[in-house]
């Protein structure tokens, strides 16, 4: 070896500071050949260490030999590219040191850092350093040696290091595959590859010798050029000039569309270019083409499905959709359609150049409307609903609704039936569940626009008529999904306005309960919301039995929030995968569309209380007491009965459970006060009327419970005393008692002249007791036989998966029939008891068959 000053001249570009990187350092052996090679490499590397400033592999031959140039690099300010190269050099040095001690964990971390640095360099359109390619090739060789030694070694390395070694093999293989062409060129001729890179660096860093033609000498000349030329030139990446003028619009659009979806595409830059192209567009065709691409670019700004569009970007896209609809609506000669004939994208088109005088442009306005609506919903899902930002974001629904109505008017004019149905469904989804004042505000904003649909509040006459007209249009369309969703929305609207019988009849006639399990998840959620709203409507209307049977299906599952898409319910012994959890969160409804689950639970439990408490008082058999109509309510009641100490009620459930106990004891006033003190009733529409209805129902069911409980202890009971005790009119008491006698719930007779109820009782003989036991066993056998038949037939026509309500009704009627028969036998004569038992048993079978037929 010569002296340090002669070393660069002897080996001009061969071994820079990182040249000995990883070479032979993977071996831990102490053989003489390894030590000789290490010493040779140390000698070779001493010369480049003398270099100052930039590392050796970026220097030319003259820079390596010129001391004055080195002194210059000492004092100058490094550029961003030079800083990145120095950082790569430091990373490589750390990897080299880690390789000497066989620390593959550190090598893996530093290699990840090196890859990020190289990726950053490629992002700014700089060439990949030859140092990186050489590092990959040498690292691959050292990895193979290390893996071979690991297989042969008796003492294996620790598990962490071994995992890092295996991971490095995969990382290096992936990196070599990405740089496959460069690696092949390097392996073919390393010196030529290095020289090519040095020449490229020298060309890029050389100062310009002459001004570029596009450069303007001074501001006056620039102003003169702008006055002479309508377009303007902008320099993009790589120094390429971009000309923005009406003549180059189609060329620029083609370039942007070709770059769409590729890696490292600057979406913000694309949007800025398209905005400038829109400013210089002069024809209608050019503006439509640019708007189609610009709106797509804005909607594709967030590549991730979970992220939502920023509000500013969404507002800009919404205005541009409005602008596009206004253009195509005001000029019928231009039509935007999803399916068109092929045409030349680079040529200007006018109605005169087309055969039928209509310029058909490939695009989809309804897709833009769908994406705007979805992004609006996604934004509401990701905003805190209890903050002011949510309210501010919710105000954008008015402009979104106007855009939907404008799109509907456009499709009505162009007579495109399929997208018209989709946009009407979008419009319906924004108004079907809202109160009338909110819908009126949305409609007022839509009617103030320049493009109006045919169906409006003014033309329909009322909001209910408007929703009816929209739903009827969807009923006539051929899309079954839109028809189903329109039907559910229509039912929901009727239930929201307390028209229970119309909503119930529509739901039964639609037969949706038979096929809803095969629908998509969004439609199933809408079905659940509709059924729940129907139950609330029945409760507000005072139809307690209907409300309880309607709400029972969803509360039996114990997954109310999940079924209504208002929360993710975690089941015990069940964990969701990240993909499932993400999908569940994306299905959640915005907060302003939620149905209050606490109010829903209060309505269900109060309805169950008014039905279950009299039923519990009417039966005296423990076996029948276990047959509950409302299992969730019975479970809560049993838990409350097991409590040793009961404190003041705090939650809604506590109020209802203590009210249930008071009703069992005949204290209807305490029950009424506890129910009316529940604060959640304030959120129910028409709360005062509902409270008055509940007080009357509690009085009536308190009377029934009292008669069931204390009838065995009385021979006669005064009607006026009952009316005074329960604060009911004498006519209401007489009607209630007569109904109980007629339904054979009470073995008594009514003496109108004396104003008393006369109870009948007789002790059963041994034969009657055996006959009653036999009747009960036969009833259980028939019930089990029906269940077995249902299982074999796959549920049967009467009791399908959605037939829980009919099944509950059937069981309730059977239990009621058995109870009536037993009551007749208990309190009536021997002949009446036997007749009542046979009649009630036959009625129970008839109710079973009738329930199945009704459901079918």
PDB file of N, CA, C and O in Angstrom, residues 664-722:
ATOM      1  N   UNK A 664     -98.057  -5.629  43.356  1.00  0.00           N
ATOM      2  CA  UNK A 664     -98.379  -6.964  43.871  1.00  0.00           C
ATOM      3  C   UNK A 664     -99.058  -6.884  45.233  1.00  0.00           C
ATOM      4  O   UNK A 664     -99.940  -7.689  45.550  1.00  0.00           O
ATOM      5  N   UNK A 665     -98.647  -5.900  46.032  1.00  0.00           N
ATOM      6  CA  UNK A 665     -99.229  -5.735  47.369  1.00  0.00           C
ATOM      7  C   UNK A 665    -100.544  -4.974  47.339  1.00  0.00           C
ATOM      8  O   UNK A 665    -101.163  -4.773  48.402  1.00  0.00           O
ATOM      9  N   UNK A 666    -100.968  -4.504  46.152  1.00  0.00           N
ATOM     10  CA  UNK A 666    -102.212  -3.757  46.043  1.00  0.00           C
ATOM     11  C   UNK A 666    -102.061  -2.274  46.284  1.00  0.00           C
ATOM     12  O   UNK A 666    -103.059  -1.538  46.288  1.00  0.00           O
ATOM     13  N   UNK A 667    -100.849  -1.789  46.485  1.00  0.00           N
ATOM     14  CA  UNK A 667    -100.617  -0.361  46.731  1.00  0.00           C
ATOM     15  C   UNK A 667    -100.416   0.332  45.378  1.00  0.00           C
ATOM     16  O   UNK A 667     -99.299   0.606  44.961  1.00  0.00           O
ATOM     17  N   UNK A 668    -101.510   0.606  44.683  1.00  0.00           N
ATOM     18  CA  UNK A 668    -101.416   1.166  43.338  1.00  0.00           C
ATOM     19  C   UNK A 668    -100.932   2.611  43.346  1.00  0.00           C
ATOM     20  O   UNK A 668    -100.324   3.074  42.379  1.00  0.00           O
ATOM     21  N   UNK A 669    -101.208   3.333  44.428  1.00  0.00           N
ATOM     22  CA  UNK A 669    -100.779   4.743  44.483  1.00  0.00           C
ATOM     23  C   UNK A 669     -99.258   4.839  44.534  1.00  0.00           C
ATOM     24  O   UNK A 669     -98.649   5.668  43.837  1.00  0.00           O
ATOM     25  N   UNK A 670     -98.623   3.975  45.343  1.00  0.00           N
ATOM     26  CA  UNK A 670     -97.161   3.967  45.391  1.00  0.00           C
ATOM     27  C   UNK A 670     -96.584   3.547  44.041  1.00  0.00           C
ATOM     28  O   UNK A 670     -95.582   4.109  43.565  1.00  0.00           O
ATOM     29  N   UNK A 671     -97.221   2.558  43.428  1.00  0.00           N
ATOM     30  CA  UNK A 671     -96.776   2.117  42.104  1.00  0.00           C
ATOM     31  C   UNK A 671     -96.862   3.259  41.097  1.00  0.00           C
ATOM     32  O   UNK A 671     -95.926   3.496  40.322  1.00  0.00           O
ATOM     33  N   UNK A 672     -97.963   3.989  41.116  1.00  0.00           N
ATOM     34  CA  UNK A 672     -98.125   5.112  40.178  1.00  0.00           C
ATOM     35  C   UNK A 672     -97.081   6.190  40.419  1.00  0.00           C
ATOM     36  O   UNK A 672     -96.480   6.716  39.478  1.00  0.00           O
ATOM     37  N   UNK A 673     -96.841   6.517  41.680  1.00  0.00           N
ATOM     38  CA  UNK A 673     -95.867   7.573  41.984  1.00  0.00           C
ATOM     39  C   UNK A 673     -94.455   7.160  41.553  1.00  0.00           C
ATOM     40  O   UNK A 673     -93.683   7.992  41.043  1.00  0.00           O
ATOM     41  N   UNK A 674     -94.101   5.891  41.770  1.00  0.00           N
ATOM     42  CA  UNK A 674     -92.774   5.430  41.368  1.00  0.00           C
ATOM     43  C   UNK A 674     -92.608   5.461  39.848  1.00  0.00           C
ATOM     44  O   UNK A 674     -91.558   5.875  39.332  1.00  0.00           O
ATOM     45  N   UNK A 675     -93.628   5.053  39.117  1.00  0.00           N
ATOM     46  CA  UNK A 675     -93.533   5.051  37.656  1.00  0.00           C
ATOM     47  C   UNK A 675     -93.462   6.475  37.124  1.00  0.00           C
ATOM     48  O   UNK A 675     -92.656   6.790  36.222  1.00  0.00           O
ATOM     49  N   UNK A 676     -94.271   7.370  37.648  1.00  0.00           N
ATOM     50  CA  UNK A 676     -94.294   8.739  37.149  1.00  0.00           C
ATOM     51  C   UNK A 676     -93.062   9.546  37.560  1.00  0.00           C
ATOM     52  O   UNK A 676     -92.785  10.598  36.973  1.00  0.00           O
ATOM     53  N   UNK A 677     -92.321   9.060  38.557  1.00  0.00           N
ATOM     54  CA  UNK A 677     -91.116   9.772  38.980  1.00  0.00           C
ATOM     55  C   UNK A 677     -89.888   9.434  38.131  1.00  0.00           C
ATOM     56  O   UNK A 677     -88.816   9.983  38.372  1.00  0.00           O
ATOM     57  N   UNK A 678     -90.040   8.536  37.170  1.00  0.00           N
ATOM     58  CA  UNK A 678     -88.925   8.206  36.275  1.00  0.00           C
ATOM     59  C   UNK A 678     -88.677   9.417  35.372  1.00  0.00           C
ATOM     60  O   UNK A 678     -89.570   9.886  34.659  1.00  0.00           O
ATOM     61  N   UNK A 679     -87.455   9.917  35.355  1.00  0.00           N
ATOM     62  CA  UNK A 679     -87.148  11.158  34.643  1.00  0.00           C
ATOM     63  C   UNK A 679     -87.086  10.987  33.129  1.00  0.00           C
ATOM     64  O   UNK A 679     -87.228  11.950  32.393  1.00  0.00           O
ATOM     65  N   UNK A 680     -86.883   9.757  32.691  1.00  0.00           N
ATOM     66  CA  UNK A 680     -86.683   9.545  31.252  1.00  0.00           C
ATOM     67  C   UNK A 680     -87.960   9.797  30.465  1.00  0.00           C
ATOM     68  O   UNK A 680     -87.919  10.002  29.242  1.00  0.00           O
ATOM     69  N   UNK A 681     -89.127   9.824  31.165  1.00  0.00           N
ATOM     70  CA  UNK A 681     -90.383  10.074  30.437  1.00  0.00           C
ATOM     71  C   UNK A 681     -90.407  11.450  29.801  1.00  0.00           C
ATOM     72  O   UNK A 681     -91.171  11.677  28.846  1.00  0.00           O
ATOM     73  N   UNK A 682     -89.574  12.362  30.279  1.00  0.00           N
ATOM     74  CA  UNK A 682     -89.569  13.715  29.712  1.00  0.00           C
ATOM     75  C   UNK A 682     -89.130  13.722  28.261  1.00  0.00           C
ATOM     76  O   UNK A 682     -89.437  14.666  27.512  1.00  0.00           O
ATOM     77  N   UNK A 683     -88.407  12.690  27.827  1.00  0.00           N
ATOM     78  CA  UNK A 683     -87.938  12.631  26.448  1.00  0.00           C
ATOM     79  C   UNK A 683     -88.973  12.047  25.494  1.00  0.00           C
ATOM     80  O   UNK A 683     -88.751  12.044  24.282  1.00  0.00           O
ATOM     81  N   UNK A 684     -90.094  11.559  26.023  1.00  0.00           N
ATOM     82  CA  UNK A 684     -91.109  10.957  25.159  1.00  0.00           C
ATOM     83  C   UNK A 684     -92.070  12.033  24.659  1.00  0.00           C
ATOM     84  O   UNK A 684     -92.549  12.864  25.455  1.00  0.00           O
ATOM     85  N   UNK A 685     -92.367  12.059  23.360  1.00  0.00           N
ATOM     86  CA  UNK A 685     -93.340  13.039  22.855  1.00  0.00           C
ATOM     87  C   UNK A 685     -94.704  12.835  23.503  1.00  0.00           C
ATOM     88  O   UNK A 685     -95.175  11.714  23.676  1.00  0.00           O
ATOM     89  N   UNK A 686     -95.337  13.934  23.888  1.00  0.00           N
ATOM     90  CA  UNK A 686     -96.638  13.842  24.550  1.00  0.00           C
ATOM     91  C   UNK A 686     -96.557  13.216  25.914  1.00  0.00           C
ATOM     92  O   UNK A 686     -97.411  12.386  26.277  1.00  0.00           O
ATOM     93  N   UNK A 687     -95.539  13.597  26.706  1.00  0.00           N
ATOM     94  CA  UNK A 687     -95.315  12.964  28.007  1.00  0.00           C
ATOM     95  C   UNK A 687     -96.507  13.128  28.967  1.00  0.00           C
ATOM     96  O   UNK A 687     -96.876  12.158  29.647  1.00  0.00           O
ATOM     97  N   UNK A 688     -97.177  14.306  29.084  1.00  0.00           N
ATOM     98  CA  UNK A 688     -98.315  14.407  30.026  1.00  0.00           C
ATOM     99  C   UNK A 688     -99.443  13.426  29.719  1.00  0.00           C
ATOM    100  O   UNK A 688     -99.990  12.800  30.626  1.00  0.00           O
ATOM    101  N   UNK A 689     -99.787  13.274  28.436  1.00  0.00           N
ATOM    102  CA  UNK A 689    -100.850  12.321  28.081  1.00  0.00           C
ATOM    103  C   UNK A 689    -100.421  10.885  28.388  1.00  0.00           C
ATOM    104  O   UNK A 689    -101.239  10.065  28.839  1.00  0.00           O
ATOM    105  N   UNK A 690     -99.157  10.583  28.186  1.00  0.00           N
ATOM    106  CA  UNK A 690     -98.659   9.239  28.484  1.00  0.00           C
ATOM    107  C   UNK A 690     -98.722   8.966  29.983  1.00  0.00           C
ATOM    108  O   UNK A 690     -99.105   7.870  30.423  1.00  0.00           O
ATOM    109  N   UNK A 691     -98.372   9.965  30.804  1.00  0.00           N
ATOM    110  CA  UNK A 691     -98.428   9.783  32.253  1.00  0.00           C
ATOM    111  C   UNK A 691     -99.862   9.555  32.734  1.00  0.00           C
ATOM    112  O   UNK A 691    -100.119   8.713  33.611  1.00  0.00           O
ATOM    113  N   UNK A 692    -100.784  10.285  32.140  1.00  0.00           N
ATOM    114  CA  UNK A 692    -102.183  10.085  32.510  1.00  0.00           C
ATOM    115  C   UNK A 692    -102.668   8.700  32.105  1.00  0.00           C
ATOM    116  O   UNK A 692    -103.396   8.030  32.867  1.00  0.00           O
ATOM    117  N   UNK A 693    -102.254   8.245  30.929  1.00  0.00           N
ATOM    118  CA  UNK A 693    -102.629   6.908  30.481  1.00  0.00           C
ATOM    119  C   UNK A 693    -102.052   5.843  31.398  1.00  0.00           C
ATOM    120  O   UNK A 693    -102.737   4.870  31.764  1.00  0.00           O
ATOM    121  N   UNK A 694    -100.788   6.003  31.793  1.00  0.00           N
ATOM    122  CA  UNK A 694    -100.160   5.018  32.674  1.00  0.00           C
ATOM    123  C   UNK A 694    -100.849   4.961  34.035  1.00  0.00           C
ATOM    124  O   UNK A 694    -101.034   3.866  34.600  1.00  0.00           O
ATOM    125  N   UNK A 695    -101.251   6.107  34.579  1.00  0.00           N
ATOM    126  CA  UNK A 695    -101.951   6.104  35.876  1.00  0.00           C
ATOM    127  C   UNK A 695    -103.259   5.332  35.786  1.00  0.00           C
ATOM    128  O   UNK A 695    -103.596   4.542  36.686  1.00  0.00           O
ATOM    129  N   UNK A 696    -103.989   5.514  34.686  1.00  0.00           N
ATOM    130  CA  UNK A 696    -105.253   4.778  34.538  1.00  0.00           C
ATOM    131  C   UNK A 696    -105.009   3.285  34.382  1.00  0.00           C
ATOM    132  O   UNK A 696    -105.707   2.463  34.972  1.00  0.00           O
ATOM    133  N   UNK A 697    -103.979   2.900  33.613  1.00  0.00           N
ATOM    134  CA  UNK A 697    -103.685   1.472  33.441  1.00  0.00           C
ATOM    135  C   UNK A 697    -103.243   0.845  34.763  1.00  0.00           C
ATOM    136  O   UNK A 697    -103.577  -0.308  35.056  1.00  0.00           O
ATOM    137  N   UNK A 698    -102.492   1.567  35.556  1.00  0.00           N
ATOM    138  CA  UNK A 698    -102.041   1.032  36.851  1.00  0.00           C
ATOM    139  C   UNK A 698    -103.239   0.819  37.770  1.00  0.00           C
ATOM    140  O   UNK A 698    -103.312  -0.183  38.507  1.00  0.00           O
ATOM    141  N   UNK A 699    -104.203   1.736  37.726  1.00  0.00           N
ATOM    142  CA  UNK A 699    -105.403   1.559  38.544  1.00  0.00           C
ATOM    143  C   UNK A 699    -106.176   0.311  38.112  1.00  0.00           C
ATOM    144  O   UNK A 699    -106.615  -0.490  38.959  1.00  0.00           O
ATOM    145  N   UNK A 700    -106.352   0.146  36.814  1.00  0.00           N
ATOM    146  CA  UNK A 700    -107.108  -1.009  36.325  1.00  0.00           C
ATOM    147  C   UNK A 700    -106.399  -2.322  36.640  1.00  0.00           C
ATOM    148  O   UNK A 700    -107.024  -3.290  37.116  1.00  0.00           O
ATOM    149  N   UNK A 701    -105.093  -2.384  36.374  1.00  0.00           N
ATOM    150  CA  UNK A 701    -104.371  -3.624  36.653  1.00  0.00           C
ATOM    151  C   UNK A 701    -104.224  -3.852  38.156  1.00  0.00           C
ATOM    152  O   UNK A 701    -104.142  -4.998  38.600  1.00  0.00           O
ATOM    153  N   UNK A 702    -104.205  -2.781  38.940  1.00  0.00           N
ATOM    154  CA  UNK A 702    -104.216  -2.943  40.393  1.00  0.00           C
ATOM    155  C   UNK A 702    -105.506  -3.592  40.867  1.00  0.00           C
ATOM    156  O   UNK A 702    -105.501  -4.443  41.769  1.00  0.00           O
ATOM    157  N   UNK A 703    -106.634  -3.184  40.254  1.00  0.00           N
ATOM    158  CA  UNK A 703    -107.926  -3.811  40.587  1.00  0.00           C
ATOM    159  C   UNK A 703    -107.914  -5.284  40.217  1.00  0.00           C
ATOM    160  O   UNK A 703    -108.348  -6.140  41.006  1.00  0.00           O
ATOM    161  N   UNK A 704    -107.428  -5.630  39.038  1.00  0.00           N
ATOM    162  CA  UNK A 704    -107.380  -7.031  38.619  1.00  0.00           C
ATOM    163  C   UNK A 704    -106.483  -7.848  39.549  1.00  0.00           C
ATOM    164  O   UNK A 704    -106.830  -8.968  39.955  1.00  0.00           O
ATOM    165  N   UNK A 705    -105.330  -7.281  39.906  1.00  0.00           N
ATOM    166  CA  UNK A 705    -104.410  -7.991  40.795  1.00  0.00           C
ATOM    167  C   UNK A 705    -105.046  -8.213  42.168  1.00  0.00           C
ATOM    168  O   UNK A 705    -104.904  -9.294  42.774  1.00  0.00           O
ATOM    169  N   UNK A 706    -105.767  -7.212  42.649  1.00  0.00           N
ATOM    170  CA  UNK A 706    -106.420  -7.323  43.959  1.00  0.00           C
ATOM    171  C   UNK A 706    -107.473  -8.435  43.946  1.00  0.00           C
ATOM    172  O   UNK A 706    -107.565  -9.229  44.881  1.00  0.00           O
ATOM    173  N   UNK A 707    -108.268  -8.480  42.869  1.00  0.00           N
ATOM    174  CA  UNK A 707    -109.305  -9.510  42.787  1.00  0.00           C
ATOM    175  C   UNK A 707    -108.690 -10.902  42.683  1.00  0.00           C
ATOM    176  O   UNK A 707    -109.178 -11.862  43.317  1.00  0.00           O
ATOM    177  N   UNK A 708    -107.636 -11.073  41.884  1.00  0.00           N
ATOM    178  CA  UNK A 708    -106.989 -12.376  41.777  1.00  0.00           C
ATOM    179  C   UNK A 708    -106.391 -12.818  43.109  1.00  0.00           C
ATOM    180  O   UNK A 708    -106.426 -13.999  43.464  1.00  0.00           O
ATOM    181  N   UNK A 709    -105.808 -11.840  43.832  1.00  0.00           N
ATOM    182  CA  UNK A 709    -105.085 -12.188  45.057  1.00  0.00           C
ATOM    183  C   UNK A 709    -106.026 -12.500  46.210  1.00  0.00           C
ATOM    184  O   UNK A 709    -105.834 -13.478  46.961  1.00  0.00           O
ATOM    185  N   UNK A 710    -107.096 -11.690  46.405  1.00  0.00           N
ATOM    186  CA  UNK A 710    -107.918 -11.781  47.619  1.00  0.00           C
ATOM    187  C   UNK A 710    -109.295 -12.386  47.369  1.00  0.00           C
ATOM    188  O   UNK A 710    -110.124 -12.428  48.284  1.00  0.00           O
ATOM    189  N   UNK A 711    -109.574 -12.863  46.159  1.00  0.00           N
ATOM    190  CA  UNK A 711    -110.880 -13.482  45.902  1.00  0.00           C
ATOM    191  C   UNK A 711    -111.138 -14.699  46.788  1.00  0.00           C
ATOM    192  O   UNK A 711    -112.281 -14.896  47.261  1.00  0.00           O
ATOM    193  N   UNK A 712    -110.129 -15.572  47.044  1.00  0.00           N
ATOM    194  CA  UNK A 712    -110.410 -16.740  47.926  1.00  0.00           C
ATOM    195  C   UNK A 712    -110.813 -16.349  49.335  1.00  0.00           C
ATOM    196  O   UNK A 712    -111.381 -17.187  50.063  1.00  0.00           O
ATOM    197  N   UNK A 713    -110.559 -15.127  49.763  1.00  0.00           N
ATOM    198  CA  UNK A 713    -110.848 -14.736  51.144  1.00  0.00           C
ATOM    199  C   UNK A 713    -112.190 -14.032  51.276  1.00  0.00           C
ATOM    200  O   UNK A 713    -112.566 -13.633  52.377  1.00  0.00           O
ATOM    201  N   UNK A 714    -112.913 -13.805  50.195  1.00  0.00           N
ATOM    202  CA  UNK A 714    -114.196 -13.104  50.235  1.00  0.00           C
ATOM    203  C   UNK A 714    -115.293 -14.010  49.678  1.00  0.00           C
ATOM    204  O   UNK A 714    -115.054 -14.831  48.783  1.00  0.00           O
ATOM    205  N   UNK A 715    -116.475 -13.822  50.223  1.00  0.00           N
ATOM    206  CA  UNK A 715    -117.660 -14.440  49.620  1.00  0.00           C
ATOM    207  C   UNK A 715    -118.375 -13.423  48.743  1.00  0.00           C
ATOM    208  O   UNK A 715    -118.900 -13.762  47.682  1.00  0.00           O
ATOM    209  N   UNK A 716    -118.432 -12.167  49.167  1.00  0.00           N
ATOM    210  CA  UNK A 716    -118.972 -11.073  48.357  1.00  0.00           C
ATOM    211  C   UNK A 716    -118.055  -9.862  48.524  1.00  0.00           C
ATOM    212  O   UNK A 716    -117.353  -9.729  49.543  1.00  0.00           O
ATOM    213  N   UNK A 717    -118.116  -8.986  47.538  1.00  0.00           N
ATOM    214  CA  UNK A 717    -117.267  -7.788  47.563  1.00  0.00           C
ATOM    215  C   UNK A 717    -118.041  -6.658  46.910  1.00  0.00           C
ATOM    216  O   UNK A 717    -118.597  -6.821  45.814  1.00  0.00           O
ATOM    217  N   UNK A 718    -118.098  -5.521  47.582  1.00  0.00           N
ATOM    218  CA  UNK A 718    -118.881  -4.383  47.099  1.00  0.00           C
ATOM    219  C   UNK A 718    -118.155  -3.690  45.949  1.00  0.00           C
ATOM    220  O   UNK A 718    -116.956  -3.415  46.015  1.00  0.00           O
ATOM    221  N   UNK A 719    -118.902  -3.388  44.895  1.00  0.00           N
ATOM    222  CA  UNK A 719    -118.322  -2.673  43.753  1.00  0.00           C
ATOM    223  C   UNK A 719    -117.981  -1.244  44.118  1.00  0.00           C
ATOM    224  O   UNK A 719    -116.973  -0.683  43.660  1.00  0.00           O
ATOM    225  N   UNK A 720    -118.811  -0.622  44.955  1.00  0.00           N
ATOM    226  CA  UNK A 720    -118.532   0.766  45.339  1.00  0.00           C
ATOM    227  C   UNK A 720    -117.270   0.857  46.187  1.00  0.00           C
ATOM    228  O   UNK A 720    -116.511   1.825  46.081  1.00  0.00           O
ATOM    229  N   UNK A 721    -117.039  -0.174  47.031  1.00  0.00           N
ATOM    230  CA  UNK A 721    -115.809  -0.183  47.819  1.00  0.00           C
ATOM    231  C   UNK A 721    -114.579  -0.318  46.912  1.00  0.00           C
ATOM    232  O   UNK A 721    -113.562   0.353  47.123  1.00  0.00           O
ATOM    233  N   UNK A 722    -114.690  -1.159  45.874  1.00  0.00           N
ATOM    234  CA  UNK A 722    -113.580  -1.293  44.915  1.00  0.00           C
ATOM    235  C   UNK A 722    -113.345   0.012  44.186  1.00  0.00           C
ATOM    236  O   UNK A 722    -112.185   0.417  43.958  1.00  0.00           O
TER     237      UNK A 722
END
